[in-house]
PDB file of C-alpha atoms in Angstrom:
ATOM      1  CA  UNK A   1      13.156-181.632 -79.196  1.00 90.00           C
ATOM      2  CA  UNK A   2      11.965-181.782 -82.933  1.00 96.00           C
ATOM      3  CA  UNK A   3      12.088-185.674 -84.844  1.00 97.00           C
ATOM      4  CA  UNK A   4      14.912-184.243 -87.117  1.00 98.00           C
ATOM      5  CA  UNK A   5      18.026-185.438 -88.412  1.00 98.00           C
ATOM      6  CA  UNK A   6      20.560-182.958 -89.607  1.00 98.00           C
ATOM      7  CA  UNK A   7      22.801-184.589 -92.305  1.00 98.00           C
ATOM      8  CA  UNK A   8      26.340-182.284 -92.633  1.00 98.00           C
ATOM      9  CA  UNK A   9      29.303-182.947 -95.045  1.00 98.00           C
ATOM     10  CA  UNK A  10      32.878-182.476 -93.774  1.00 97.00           C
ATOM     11  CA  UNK A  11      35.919-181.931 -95.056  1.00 96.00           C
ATOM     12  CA  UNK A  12      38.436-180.521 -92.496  1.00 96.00           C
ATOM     13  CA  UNK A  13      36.186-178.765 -91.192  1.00 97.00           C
ATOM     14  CA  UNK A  14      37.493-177.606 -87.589  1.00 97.00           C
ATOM     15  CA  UNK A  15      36.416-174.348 -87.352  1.00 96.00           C
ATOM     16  CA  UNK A  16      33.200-174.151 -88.018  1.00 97.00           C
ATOM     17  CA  UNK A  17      31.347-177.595 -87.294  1.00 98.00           C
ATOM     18  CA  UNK A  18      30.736-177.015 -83.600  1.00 98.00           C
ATOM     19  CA  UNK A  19      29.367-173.762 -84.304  1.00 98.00           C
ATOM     20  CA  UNK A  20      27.221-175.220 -86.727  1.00 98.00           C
ATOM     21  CA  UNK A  21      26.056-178.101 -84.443  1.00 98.00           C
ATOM     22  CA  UNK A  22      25.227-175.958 -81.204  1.00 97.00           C
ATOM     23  CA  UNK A  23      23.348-173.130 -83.713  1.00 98.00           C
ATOM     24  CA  UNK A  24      20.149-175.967 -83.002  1.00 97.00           C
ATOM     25  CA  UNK A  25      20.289-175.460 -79.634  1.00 93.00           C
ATOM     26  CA  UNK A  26      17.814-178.353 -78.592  1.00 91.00           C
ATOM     27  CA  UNK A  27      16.287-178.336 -81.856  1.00 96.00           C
ATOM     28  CA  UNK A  28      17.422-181.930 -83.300  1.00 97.00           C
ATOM     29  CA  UNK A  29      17.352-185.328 -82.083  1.00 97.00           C
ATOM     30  CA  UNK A  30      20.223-186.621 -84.401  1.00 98.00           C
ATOM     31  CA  UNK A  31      23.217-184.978 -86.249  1.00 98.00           C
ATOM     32  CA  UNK A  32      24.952-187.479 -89.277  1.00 98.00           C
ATOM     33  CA  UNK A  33      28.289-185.711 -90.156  1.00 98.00           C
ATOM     34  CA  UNK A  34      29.437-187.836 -93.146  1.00 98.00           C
ATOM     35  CA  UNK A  35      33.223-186.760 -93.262  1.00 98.00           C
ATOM     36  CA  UNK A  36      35.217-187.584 -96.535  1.00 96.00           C
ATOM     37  CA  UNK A  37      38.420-188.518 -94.494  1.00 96.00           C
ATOM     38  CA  UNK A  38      39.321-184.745 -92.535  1.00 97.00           C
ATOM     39  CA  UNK A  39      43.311-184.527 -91.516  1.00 96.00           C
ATOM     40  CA  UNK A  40      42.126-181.694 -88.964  1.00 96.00           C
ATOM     41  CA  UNK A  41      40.454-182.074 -86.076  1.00 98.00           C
ATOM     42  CA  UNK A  42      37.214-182.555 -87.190  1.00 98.00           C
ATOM     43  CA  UNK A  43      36.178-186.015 -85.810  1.00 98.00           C
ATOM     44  CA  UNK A  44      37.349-185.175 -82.589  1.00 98.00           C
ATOM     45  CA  UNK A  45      35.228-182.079 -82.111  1.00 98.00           C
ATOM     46  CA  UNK A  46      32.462-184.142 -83.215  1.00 98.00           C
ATOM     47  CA  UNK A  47      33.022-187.197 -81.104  1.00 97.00           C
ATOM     48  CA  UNK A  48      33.562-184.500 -78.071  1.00 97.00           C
ATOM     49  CA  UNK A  49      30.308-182.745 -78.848  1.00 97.00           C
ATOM     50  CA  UNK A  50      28.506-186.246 -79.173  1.00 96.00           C
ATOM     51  CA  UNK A  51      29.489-187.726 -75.457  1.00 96.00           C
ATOM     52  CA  UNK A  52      28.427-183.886 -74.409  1.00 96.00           C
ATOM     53  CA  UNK A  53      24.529-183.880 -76.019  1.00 96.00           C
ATOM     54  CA  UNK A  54      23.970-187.016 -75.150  1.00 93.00           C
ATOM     55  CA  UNK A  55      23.444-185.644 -71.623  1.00 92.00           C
ATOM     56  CA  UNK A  56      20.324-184.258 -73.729  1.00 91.00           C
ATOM     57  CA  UNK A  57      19.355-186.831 -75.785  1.00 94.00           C
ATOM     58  CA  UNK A  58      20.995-185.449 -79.029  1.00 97.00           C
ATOM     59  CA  UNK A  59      23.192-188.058 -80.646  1.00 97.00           C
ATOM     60  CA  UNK A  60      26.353-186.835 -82.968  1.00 98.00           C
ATOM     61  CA  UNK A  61      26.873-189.906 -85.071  1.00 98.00           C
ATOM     62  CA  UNK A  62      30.329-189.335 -87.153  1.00 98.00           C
ATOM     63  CA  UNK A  63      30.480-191.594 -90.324  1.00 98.00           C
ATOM     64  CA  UNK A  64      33.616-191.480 -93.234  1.00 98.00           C
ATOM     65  CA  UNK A  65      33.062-191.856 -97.204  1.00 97.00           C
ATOM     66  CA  UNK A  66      35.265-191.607 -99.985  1.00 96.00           C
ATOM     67  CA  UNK A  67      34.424-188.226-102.034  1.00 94.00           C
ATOM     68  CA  UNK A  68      33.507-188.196-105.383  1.00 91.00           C
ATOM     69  CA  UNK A  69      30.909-185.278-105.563  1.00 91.00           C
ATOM     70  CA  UNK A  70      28.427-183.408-102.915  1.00 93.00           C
ATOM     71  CA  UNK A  71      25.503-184.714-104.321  1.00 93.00           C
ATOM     72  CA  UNK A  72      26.607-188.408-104.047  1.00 94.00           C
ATOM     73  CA  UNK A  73      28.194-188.307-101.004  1.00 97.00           C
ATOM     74  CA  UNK A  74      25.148-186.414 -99.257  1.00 97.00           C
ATOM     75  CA  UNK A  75      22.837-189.053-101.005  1.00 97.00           C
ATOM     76  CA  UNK A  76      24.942-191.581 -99.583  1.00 98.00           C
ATOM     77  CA  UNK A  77      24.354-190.206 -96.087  1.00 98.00           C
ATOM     78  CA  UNK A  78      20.362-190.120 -96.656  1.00 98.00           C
ATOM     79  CA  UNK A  79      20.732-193.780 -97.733  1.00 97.00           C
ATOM     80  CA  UNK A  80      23.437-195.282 -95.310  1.00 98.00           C
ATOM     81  CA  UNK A  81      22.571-194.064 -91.575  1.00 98.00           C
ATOM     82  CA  UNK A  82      19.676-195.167 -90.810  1.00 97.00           C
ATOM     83  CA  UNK A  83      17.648-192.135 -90.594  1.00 98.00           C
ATOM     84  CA  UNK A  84      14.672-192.954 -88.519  1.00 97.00           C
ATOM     85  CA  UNK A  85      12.783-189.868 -87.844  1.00 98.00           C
ATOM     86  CA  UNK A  86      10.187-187.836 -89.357  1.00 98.00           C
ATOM     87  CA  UNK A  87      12.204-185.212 -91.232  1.00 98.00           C
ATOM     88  CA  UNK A  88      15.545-185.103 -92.042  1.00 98.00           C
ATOM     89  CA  UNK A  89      17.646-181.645 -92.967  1.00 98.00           C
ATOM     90  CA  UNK A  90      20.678-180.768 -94.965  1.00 98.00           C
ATOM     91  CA  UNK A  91      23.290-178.102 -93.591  1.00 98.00           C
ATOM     92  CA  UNK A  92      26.475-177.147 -94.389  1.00 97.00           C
ATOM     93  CA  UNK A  93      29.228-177.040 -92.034  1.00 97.00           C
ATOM     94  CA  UNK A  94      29.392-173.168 -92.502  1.00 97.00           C
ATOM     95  CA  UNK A  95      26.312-172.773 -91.688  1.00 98.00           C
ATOM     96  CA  UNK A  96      24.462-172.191 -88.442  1.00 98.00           C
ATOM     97  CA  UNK A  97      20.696-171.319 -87.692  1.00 98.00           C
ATOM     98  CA  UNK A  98      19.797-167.767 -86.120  1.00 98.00           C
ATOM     99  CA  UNK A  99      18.085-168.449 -82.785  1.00 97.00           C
ATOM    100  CA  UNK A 100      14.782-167.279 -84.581  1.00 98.00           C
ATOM    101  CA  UNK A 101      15.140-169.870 -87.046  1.00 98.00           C
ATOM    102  CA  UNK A 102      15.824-172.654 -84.392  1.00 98.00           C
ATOM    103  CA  UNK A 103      13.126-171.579 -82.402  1.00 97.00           C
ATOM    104  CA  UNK A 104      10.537-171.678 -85.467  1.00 98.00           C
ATOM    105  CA  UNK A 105      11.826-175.139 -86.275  1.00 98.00           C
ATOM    106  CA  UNK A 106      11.089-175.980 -82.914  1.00 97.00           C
ATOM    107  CA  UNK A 107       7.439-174.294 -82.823  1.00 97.00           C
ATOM    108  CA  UNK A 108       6.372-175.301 -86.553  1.00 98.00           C
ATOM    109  CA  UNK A 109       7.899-178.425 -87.769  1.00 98.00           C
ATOM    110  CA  UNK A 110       5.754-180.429 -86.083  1.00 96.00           C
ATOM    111  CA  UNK A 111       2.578-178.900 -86.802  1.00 96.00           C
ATOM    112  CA  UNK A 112       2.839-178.948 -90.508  1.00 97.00           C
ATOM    113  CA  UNK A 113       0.009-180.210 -92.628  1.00 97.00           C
ATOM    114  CA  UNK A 114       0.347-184.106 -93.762  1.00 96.00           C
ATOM    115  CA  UNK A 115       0.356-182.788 -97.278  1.00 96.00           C
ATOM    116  CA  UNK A 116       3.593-180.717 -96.982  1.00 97.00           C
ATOM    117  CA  UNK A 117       6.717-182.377 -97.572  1.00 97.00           C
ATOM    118  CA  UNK A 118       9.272-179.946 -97.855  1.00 97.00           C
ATOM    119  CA  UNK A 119      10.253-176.771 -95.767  1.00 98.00           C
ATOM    120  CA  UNK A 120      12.046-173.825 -97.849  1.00 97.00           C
ATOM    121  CA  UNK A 121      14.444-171.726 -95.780  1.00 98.00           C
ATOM    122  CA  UNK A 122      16.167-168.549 -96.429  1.00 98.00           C
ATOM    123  CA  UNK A 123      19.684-168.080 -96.065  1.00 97.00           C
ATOM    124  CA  UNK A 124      21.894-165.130 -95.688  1.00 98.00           C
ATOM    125  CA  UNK A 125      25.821-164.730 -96.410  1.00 98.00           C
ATOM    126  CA  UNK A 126      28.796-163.464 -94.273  1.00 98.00           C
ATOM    127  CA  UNK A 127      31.518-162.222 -95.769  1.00 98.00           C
ATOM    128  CA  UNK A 128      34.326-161.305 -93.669  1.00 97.00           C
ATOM    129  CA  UNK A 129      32.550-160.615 -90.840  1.00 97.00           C
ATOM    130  CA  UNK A 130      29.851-158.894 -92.519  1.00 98.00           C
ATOM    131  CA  UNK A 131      25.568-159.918 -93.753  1.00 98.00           C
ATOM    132  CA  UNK A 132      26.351-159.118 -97.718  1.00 98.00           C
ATOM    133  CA  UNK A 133      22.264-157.982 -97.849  1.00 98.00           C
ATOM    134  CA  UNK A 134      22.463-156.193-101.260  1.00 98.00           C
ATOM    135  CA  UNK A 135      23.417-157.450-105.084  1.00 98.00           C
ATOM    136  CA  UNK A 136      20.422-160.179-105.306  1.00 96.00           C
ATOM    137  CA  UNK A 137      22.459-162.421-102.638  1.00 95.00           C
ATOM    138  CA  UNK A 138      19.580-161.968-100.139  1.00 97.00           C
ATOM    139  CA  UNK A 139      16.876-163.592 -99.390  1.00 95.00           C
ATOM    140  CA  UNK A 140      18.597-166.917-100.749  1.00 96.00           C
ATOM    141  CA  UNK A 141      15.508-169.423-101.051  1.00 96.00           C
ATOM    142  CA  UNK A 142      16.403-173.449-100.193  1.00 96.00           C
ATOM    143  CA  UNK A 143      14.882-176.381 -99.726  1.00 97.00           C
ATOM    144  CA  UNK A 144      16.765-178.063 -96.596  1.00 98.00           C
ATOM    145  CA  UNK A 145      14.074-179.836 -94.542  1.00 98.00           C
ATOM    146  CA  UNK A 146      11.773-182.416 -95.584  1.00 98.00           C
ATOM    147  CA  UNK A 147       9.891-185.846 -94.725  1.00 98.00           C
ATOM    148  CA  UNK A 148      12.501-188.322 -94.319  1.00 98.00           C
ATOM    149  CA  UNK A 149      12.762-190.567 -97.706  1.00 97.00           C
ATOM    150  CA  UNK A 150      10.665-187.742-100.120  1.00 96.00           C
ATOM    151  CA  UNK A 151      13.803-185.838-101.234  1.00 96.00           C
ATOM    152  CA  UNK A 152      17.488-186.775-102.542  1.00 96.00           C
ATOM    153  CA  UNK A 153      20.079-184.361-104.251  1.00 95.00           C
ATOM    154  CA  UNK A 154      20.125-183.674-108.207  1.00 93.00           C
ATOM    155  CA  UNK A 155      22.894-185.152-109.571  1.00 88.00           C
ATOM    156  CA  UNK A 156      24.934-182.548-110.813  1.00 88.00           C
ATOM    157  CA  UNK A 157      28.067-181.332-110.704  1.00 87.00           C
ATOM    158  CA  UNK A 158      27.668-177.752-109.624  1.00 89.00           C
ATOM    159  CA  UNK A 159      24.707-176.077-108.106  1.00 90.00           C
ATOM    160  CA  UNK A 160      23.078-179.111-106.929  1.00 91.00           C
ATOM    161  CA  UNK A 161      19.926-178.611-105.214  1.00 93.00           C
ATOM    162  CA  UNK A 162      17.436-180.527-103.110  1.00 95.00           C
ATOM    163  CA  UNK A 163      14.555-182.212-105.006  1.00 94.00           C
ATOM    164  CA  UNK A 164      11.055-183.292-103.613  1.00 95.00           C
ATOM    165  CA  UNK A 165       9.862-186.751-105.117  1.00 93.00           C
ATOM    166  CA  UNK A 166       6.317-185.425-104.495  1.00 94.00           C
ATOM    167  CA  UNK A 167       4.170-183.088-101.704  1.00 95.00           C
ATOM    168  CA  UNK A 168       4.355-179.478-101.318  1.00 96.00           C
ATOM    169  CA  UNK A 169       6.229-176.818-100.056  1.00 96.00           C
ATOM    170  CA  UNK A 170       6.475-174.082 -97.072  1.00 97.00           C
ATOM    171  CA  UNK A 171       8.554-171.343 -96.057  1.00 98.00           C
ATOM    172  CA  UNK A 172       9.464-170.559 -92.966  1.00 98.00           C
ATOM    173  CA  UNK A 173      10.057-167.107 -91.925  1.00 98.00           C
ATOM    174  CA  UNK A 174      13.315-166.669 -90.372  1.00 98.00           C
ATOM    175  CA  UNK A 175      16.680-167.419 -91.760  1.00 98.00           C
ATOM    176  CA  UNK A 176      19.979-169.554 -91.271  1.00 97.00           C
ATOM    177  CA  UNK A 177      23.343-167.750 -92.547  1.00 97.00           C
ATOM    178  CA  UNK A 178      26.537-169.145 -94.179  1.00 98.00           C
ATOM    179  CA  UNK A 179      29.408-167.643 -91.579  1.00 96.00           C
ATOM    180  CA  UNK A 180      32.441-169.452 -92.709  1.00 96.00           C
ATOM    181  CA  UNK A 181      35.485-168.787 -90.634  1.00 96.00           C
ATOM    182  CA  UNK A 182      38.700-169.438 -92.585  1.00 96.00           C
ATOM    183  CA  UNK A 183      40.238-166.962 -94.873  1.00 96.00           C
ATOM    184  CA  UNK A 184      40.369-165.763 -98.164  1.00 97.00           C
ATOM    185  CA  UNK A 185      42.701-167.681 -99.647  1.00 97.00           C
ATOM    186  CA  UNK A 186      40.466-170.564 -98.784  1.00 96.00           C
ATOM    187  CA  UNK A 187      37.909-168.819-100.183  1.00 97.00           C
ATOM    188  CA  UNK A 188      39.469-168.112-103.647  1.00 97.00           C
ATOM    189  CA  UNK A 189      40.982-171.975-103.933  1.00 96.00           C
ATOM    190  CA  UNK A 190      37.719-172.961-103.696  1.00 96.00           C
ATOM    191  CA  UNK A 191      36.290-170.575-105.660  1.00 97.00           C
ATOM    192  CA  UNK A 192      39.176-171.728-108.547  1.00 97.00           C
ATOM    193  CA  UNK A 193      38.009-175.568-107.969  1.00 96.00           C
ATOM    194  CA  UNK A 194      33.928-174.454-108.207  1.00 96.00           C
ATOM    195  CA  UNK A 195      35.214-172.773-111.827  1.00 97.00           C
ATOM    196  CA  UNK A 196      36.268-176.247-112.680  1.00 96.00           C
ATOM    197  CA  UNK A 197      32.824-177.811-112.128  1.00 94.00           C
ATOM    198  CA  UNK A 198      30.682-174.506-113.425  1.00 95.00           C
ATOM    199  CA  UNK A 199      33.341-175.428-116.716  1.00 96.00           C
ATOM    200  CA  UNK A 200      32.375-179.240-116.583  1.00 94.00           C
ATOM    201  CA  UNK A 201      28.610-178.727-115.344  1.00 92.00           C
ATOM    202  CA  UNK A 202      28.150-176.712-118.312  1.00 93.00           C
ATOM    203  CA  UNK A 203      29.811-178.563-121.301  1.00 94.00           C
ATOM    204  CA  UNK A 204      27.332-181.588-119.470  1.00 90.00           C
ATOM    205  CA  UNK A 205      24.296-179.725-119.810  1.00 88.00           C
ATOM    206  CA  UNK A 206      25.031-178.923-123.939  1.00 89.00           C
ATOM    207  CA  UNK A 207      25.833-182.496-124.066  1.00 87.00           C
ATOM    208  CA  UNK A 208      22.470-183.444-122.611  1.00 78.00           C
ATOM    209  CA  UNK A 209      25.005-186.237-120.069  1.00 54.00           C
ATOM    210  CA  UNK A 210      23.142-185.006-116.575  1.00 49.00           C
ATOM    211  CA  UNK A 211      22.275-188.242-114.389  1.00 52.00           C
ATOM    212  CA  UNK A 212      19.236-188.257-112.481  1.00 55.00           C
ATOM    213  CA  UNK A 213      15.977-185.854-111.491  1.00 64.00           C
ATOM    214  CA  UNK A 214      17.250-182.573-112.464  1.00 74.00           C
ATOM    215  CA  UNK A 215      15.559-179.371-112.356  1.00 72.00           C
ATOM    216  CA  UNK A 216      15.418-178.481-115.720  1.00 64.00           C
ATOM    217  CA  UNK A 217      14.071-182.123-116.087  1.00 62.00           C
ATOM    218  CA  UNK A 218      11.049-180.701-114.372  1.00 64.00           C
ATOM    219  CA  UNK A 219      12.142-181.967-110.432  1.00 68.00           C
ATOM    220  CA  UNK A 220       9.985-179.999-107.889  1.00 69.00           C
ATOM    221  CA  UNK A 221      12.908-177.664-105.719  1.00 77.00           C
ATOM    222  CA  UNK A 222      12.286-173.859-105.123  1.00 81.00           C
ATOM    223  CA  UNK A 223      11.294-171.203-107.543  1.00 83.00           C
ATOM    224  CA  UNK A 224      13.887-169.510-107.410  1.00 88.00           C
ATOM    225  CA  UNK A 225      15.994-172.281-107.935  1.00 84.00           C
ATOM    226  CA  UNK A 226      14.555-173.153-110.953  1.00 86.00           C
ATOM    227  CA  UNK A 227      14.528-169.509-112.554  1.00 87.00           C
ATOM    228  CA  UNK A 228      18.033-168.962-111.781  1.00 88.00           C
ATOM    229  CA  UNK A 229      18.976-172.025-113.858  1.00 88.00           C
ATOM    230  CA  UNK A 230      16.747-170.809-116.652  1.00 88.00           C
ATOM    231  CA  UNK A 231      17.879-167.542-116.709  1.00 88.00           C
ATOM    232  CA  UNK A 232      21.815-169.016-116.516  1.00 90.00           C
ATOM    233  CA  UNK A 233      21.058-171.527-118.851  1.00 87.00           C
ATOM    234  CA  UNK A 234      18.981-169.247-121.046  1.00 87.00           C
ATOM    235  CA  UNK A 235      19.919-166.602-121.018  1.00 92.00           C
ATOM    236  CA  UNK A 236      23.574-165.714-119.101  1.00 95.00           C
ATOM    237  CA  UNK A 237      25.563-168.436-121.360  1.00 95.00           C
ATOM    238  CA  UNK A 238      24.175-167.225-124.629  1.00 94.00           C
ATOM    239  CA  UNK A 239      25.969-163.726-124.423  1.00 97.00           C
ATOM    240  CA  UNK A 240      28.806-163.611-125.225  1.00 97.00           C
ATOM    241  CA  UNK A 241      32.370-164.463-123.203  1.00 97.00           C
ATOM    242  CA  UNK A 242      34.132-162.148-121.026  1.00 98.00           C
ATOM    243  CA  UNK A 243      31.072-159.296-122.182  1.00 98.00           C
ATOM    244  CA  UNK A 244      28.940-160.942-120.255  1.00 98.00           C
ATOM    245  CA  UNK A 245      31.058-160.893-117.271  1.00 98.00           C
ATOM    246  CA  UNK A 246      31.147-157.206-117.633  1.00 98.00           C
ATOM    247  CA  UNK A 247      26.870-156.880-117.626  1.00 97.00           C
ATOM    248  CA  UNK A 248      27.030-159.207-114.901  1.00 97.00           C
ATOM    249  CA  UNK A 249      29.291-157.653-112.503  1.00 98.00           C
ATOM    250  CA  UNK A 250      27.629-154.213-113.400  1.00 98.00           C
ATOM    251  CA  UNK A 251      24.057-155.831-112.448  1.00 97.00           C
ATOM    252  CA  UNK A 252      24.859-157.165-109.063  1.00 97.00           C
ATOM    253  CA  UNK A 253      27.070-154.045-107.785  1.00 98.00           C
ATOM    254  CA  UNK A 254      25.332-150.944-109.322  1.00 98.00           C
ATOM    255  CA  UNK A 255      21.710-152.409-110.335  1.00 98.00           C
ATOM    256  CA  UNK A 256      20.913-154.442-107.410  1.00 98.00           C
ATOM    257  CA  UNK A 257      23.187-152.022-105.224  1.00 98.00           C
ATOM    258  CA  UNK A 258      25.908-154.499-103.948  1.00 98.00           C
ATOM    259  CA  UNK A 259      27.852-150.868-103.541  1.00 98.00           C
ATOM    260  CA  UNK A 260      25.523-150.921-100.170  1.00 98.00           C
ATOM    261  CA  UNK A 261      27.686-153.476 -98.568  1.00 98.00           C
ATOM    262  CA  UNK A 262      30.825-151.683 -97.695  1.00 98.00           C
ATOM    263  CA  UNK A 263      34.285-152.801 -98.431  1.00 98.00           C
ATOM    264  CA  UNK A 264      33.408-156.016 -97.732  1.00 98.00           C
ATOM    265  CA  UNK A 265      30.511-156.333-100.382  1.00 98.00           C
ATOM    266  CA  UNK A 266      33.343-154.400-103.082  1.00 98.00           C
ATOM    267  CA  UNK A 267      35.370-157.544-102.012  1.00 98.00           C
ATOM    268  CA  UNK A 268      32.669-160.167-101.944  1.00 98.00           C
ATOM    269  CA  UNK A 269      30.953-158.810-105.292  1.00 98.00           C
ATOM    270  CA  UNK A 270      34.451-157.734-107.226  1.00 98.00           C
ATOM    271  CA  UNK A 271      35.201-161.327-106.920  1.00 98.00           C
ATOM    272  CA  UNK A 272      32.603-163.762-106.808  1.00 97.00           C
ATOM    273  CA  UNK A 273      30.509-161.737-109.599  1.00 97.00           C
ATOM    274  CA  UNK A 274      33.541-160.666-112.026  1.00 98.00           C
ATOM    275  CA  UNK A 275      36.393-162.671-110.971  1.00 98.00           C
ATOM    276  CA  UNK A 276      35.144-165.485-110.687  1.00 98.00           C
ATOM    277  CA  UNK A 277      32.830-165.709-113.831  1.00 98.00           C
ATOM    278  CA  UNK A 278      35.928-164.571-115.922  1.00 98.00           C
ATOM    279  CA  UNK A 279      37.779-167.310-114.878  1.00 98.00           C
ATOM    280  CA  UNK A 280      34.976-169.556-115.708  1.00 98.00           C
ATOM    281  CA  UNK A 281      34.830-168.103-119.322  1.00 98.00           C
ATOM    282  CA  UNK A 282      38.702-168.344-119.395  1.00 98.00           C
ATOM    283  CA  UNK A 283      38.471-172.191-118.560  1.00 98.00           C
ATOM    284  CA  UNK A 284      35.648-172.280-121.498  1.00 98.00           C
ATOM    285  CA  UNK A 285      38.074-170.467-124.025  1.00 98.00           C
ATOM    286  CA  UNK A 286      40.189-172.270-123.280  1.00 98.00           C
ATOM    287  CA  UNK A 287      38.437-175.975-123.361  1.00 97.00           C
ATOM    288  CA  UNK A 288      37.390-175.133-126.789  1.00 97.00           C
ATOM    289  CA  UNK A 289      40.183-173.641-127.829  1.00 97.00           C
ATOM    290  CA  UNK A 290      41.573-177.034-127.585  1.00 97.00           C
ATOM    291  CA  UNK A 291      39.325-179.323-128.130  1.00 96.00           C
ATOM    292  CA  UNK A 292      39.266-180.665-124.705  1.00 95.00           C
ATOM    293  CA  UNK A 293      36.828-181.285-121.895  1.00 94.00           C
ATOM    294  CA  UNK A 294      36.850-180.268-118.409  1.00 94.00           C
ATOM    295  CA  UNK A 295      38.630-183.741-115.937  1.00 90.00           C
ATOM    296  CA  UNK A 296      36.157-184.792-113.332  1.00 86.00           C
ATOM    297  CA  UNK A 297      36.681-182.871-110.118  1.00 82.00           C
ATOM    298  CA  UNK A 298      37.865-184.695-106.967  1.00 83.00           C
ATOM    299  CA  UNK A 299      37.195-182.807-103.672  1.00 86.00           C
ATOM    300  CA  UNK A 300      38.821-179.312-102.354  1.00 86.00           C
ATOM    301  CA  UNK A 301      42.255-180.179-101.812  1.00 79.00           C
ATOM    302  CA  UNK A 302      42.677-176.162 -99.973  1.00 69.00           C
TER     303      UNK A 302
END
């Protein structure tokens, strides 16, 4: 068993946090699920699971917070829980590690060098049932493990990512995969409430009002991370609305051959690449239009 902590955020999240939990196998000595008040069944699978792997010395400790955004609420659970152990890891409830993954976790994490602080995994997607490889989705690069008390979440609205105070980063070989089990009208309500915050994220950043270590402050997170926020900042929002869109959508299916995922990649790409970024310039045209800005976001009420 490794000296990790695996922080996940919940929010009704019955159907997939037990698979997410038992995807470490014997891999971590303590789960913190900090649930924002679930109607479902959530902390009952959770306090189940907890009596169960304490048979193996894996706690399940369920805590409850009042949402406001990811980043503060997952800060909140790095600072409130008393995490004790060496390293500490961020997962989402729709995620799960491959057995590969767990395994290397197991075998690596505590062998790394002293100056390494931060461990940079690679995640794949499934979309209705099937690994969208193609249209520059995979490999998605992320920093989700490090030293306990050397990283905390950007605050931002949208896109937040994990950001090392100091020390370097490795990468570890195999990968953990987003597998999300409800349906797809869950997955377009939240899709409608993430166009809210990409509106409000945005009309933040031209108003210089981020909080906090950011990464185009200079905060150390991935590469990747940080050129995808150039090239969106940079680049993406300085073409113009709806046309851009079009180039877009055209990149990620034809370009980067998203066409290679089947009718599920048509799906996955038609929406989250065009869809999805014309509503987001729809909610623009439509803030300036009017002279209004974006409302804060509360959680996903779907």
């Amino acid at each position: 068993m490794t000296d990790l902590t695996v922080i996940i955020l919940t929010k009704n999240e019955e159907k997939n946090i037990e698979k997410c939990i038992r995807s470490f196998k014997t891999v971590a000595k303590r789960f913190v699920v900090v649930d924002s008040f679930s109607t479902d069944h959530t902390e009952e699978i959770c306090k189940k699971l907890g009596e169960e792997l304490k048979m193996q010395g894996t706690s399940v400790d369920f805590y409850q917070n009042q949402w406001i955004n990811y980043a503060m609420q997952l800060n909140w659970g790095i600072a409130n829980t008393s995490i004790d152990t060496t390293w500490t890891m961020r997962m989402d409830a729709d995620e799960e590690l491959l057995p590969e993954l767990a395994d290397e976790i197991e075998g690596k994490l505590p062998n790394v060098s002293q100056d390494v602080n931060g461990i940079v995994l690679k995640r794949r997607l499934i979309f209705m049932g099937r690994w969208i490889k193609h249209g520059g989705r995979y490999p998605e690069y992320l920093l989700r493990i490090w030293r306990t008390g050397k990283a905390l979440c950007e605050q931002k609205v949208m896109d937040e990512h994990m950001i090392l105070s100091e020390g370097k980063t490795v990468t570890f070989d195999y990968d953990l995969q987003d597998n999300n089990q409800k349906d797809l009208e869950w997955w377009t309500a939240k899709h409608n409430w993430y166009s809210n915050r990409e509106v409000l994220d945005h009309q933040l950043f031209l108003q210089n009002q981020g909080e906090g270590n950011t990464l185009e402050s200079g905060a150390s997170s991935t590469k990747q991370a940080e050129k995808k926020r150039k090239v969106k900042n940079g680049g993406y929002y300085k073409l113009p609305k709806f046309f851009r869109v079009k180039i877009y959508f055209l990149y990620r299916y034809y370009i980067k051959l998203g066409f290679l995922d089947g009718p599920e990649g048509k799906i996955y790409h038609f929406l989250q690449a065009y869809w999805y970024r014309f509503l987001v310039d729809a909610k623009m045209y439509e803030c300036e239009k009017n002279g209004t800005k974006m409302k804060e976001q509360g959680e996903l009420k779907a």
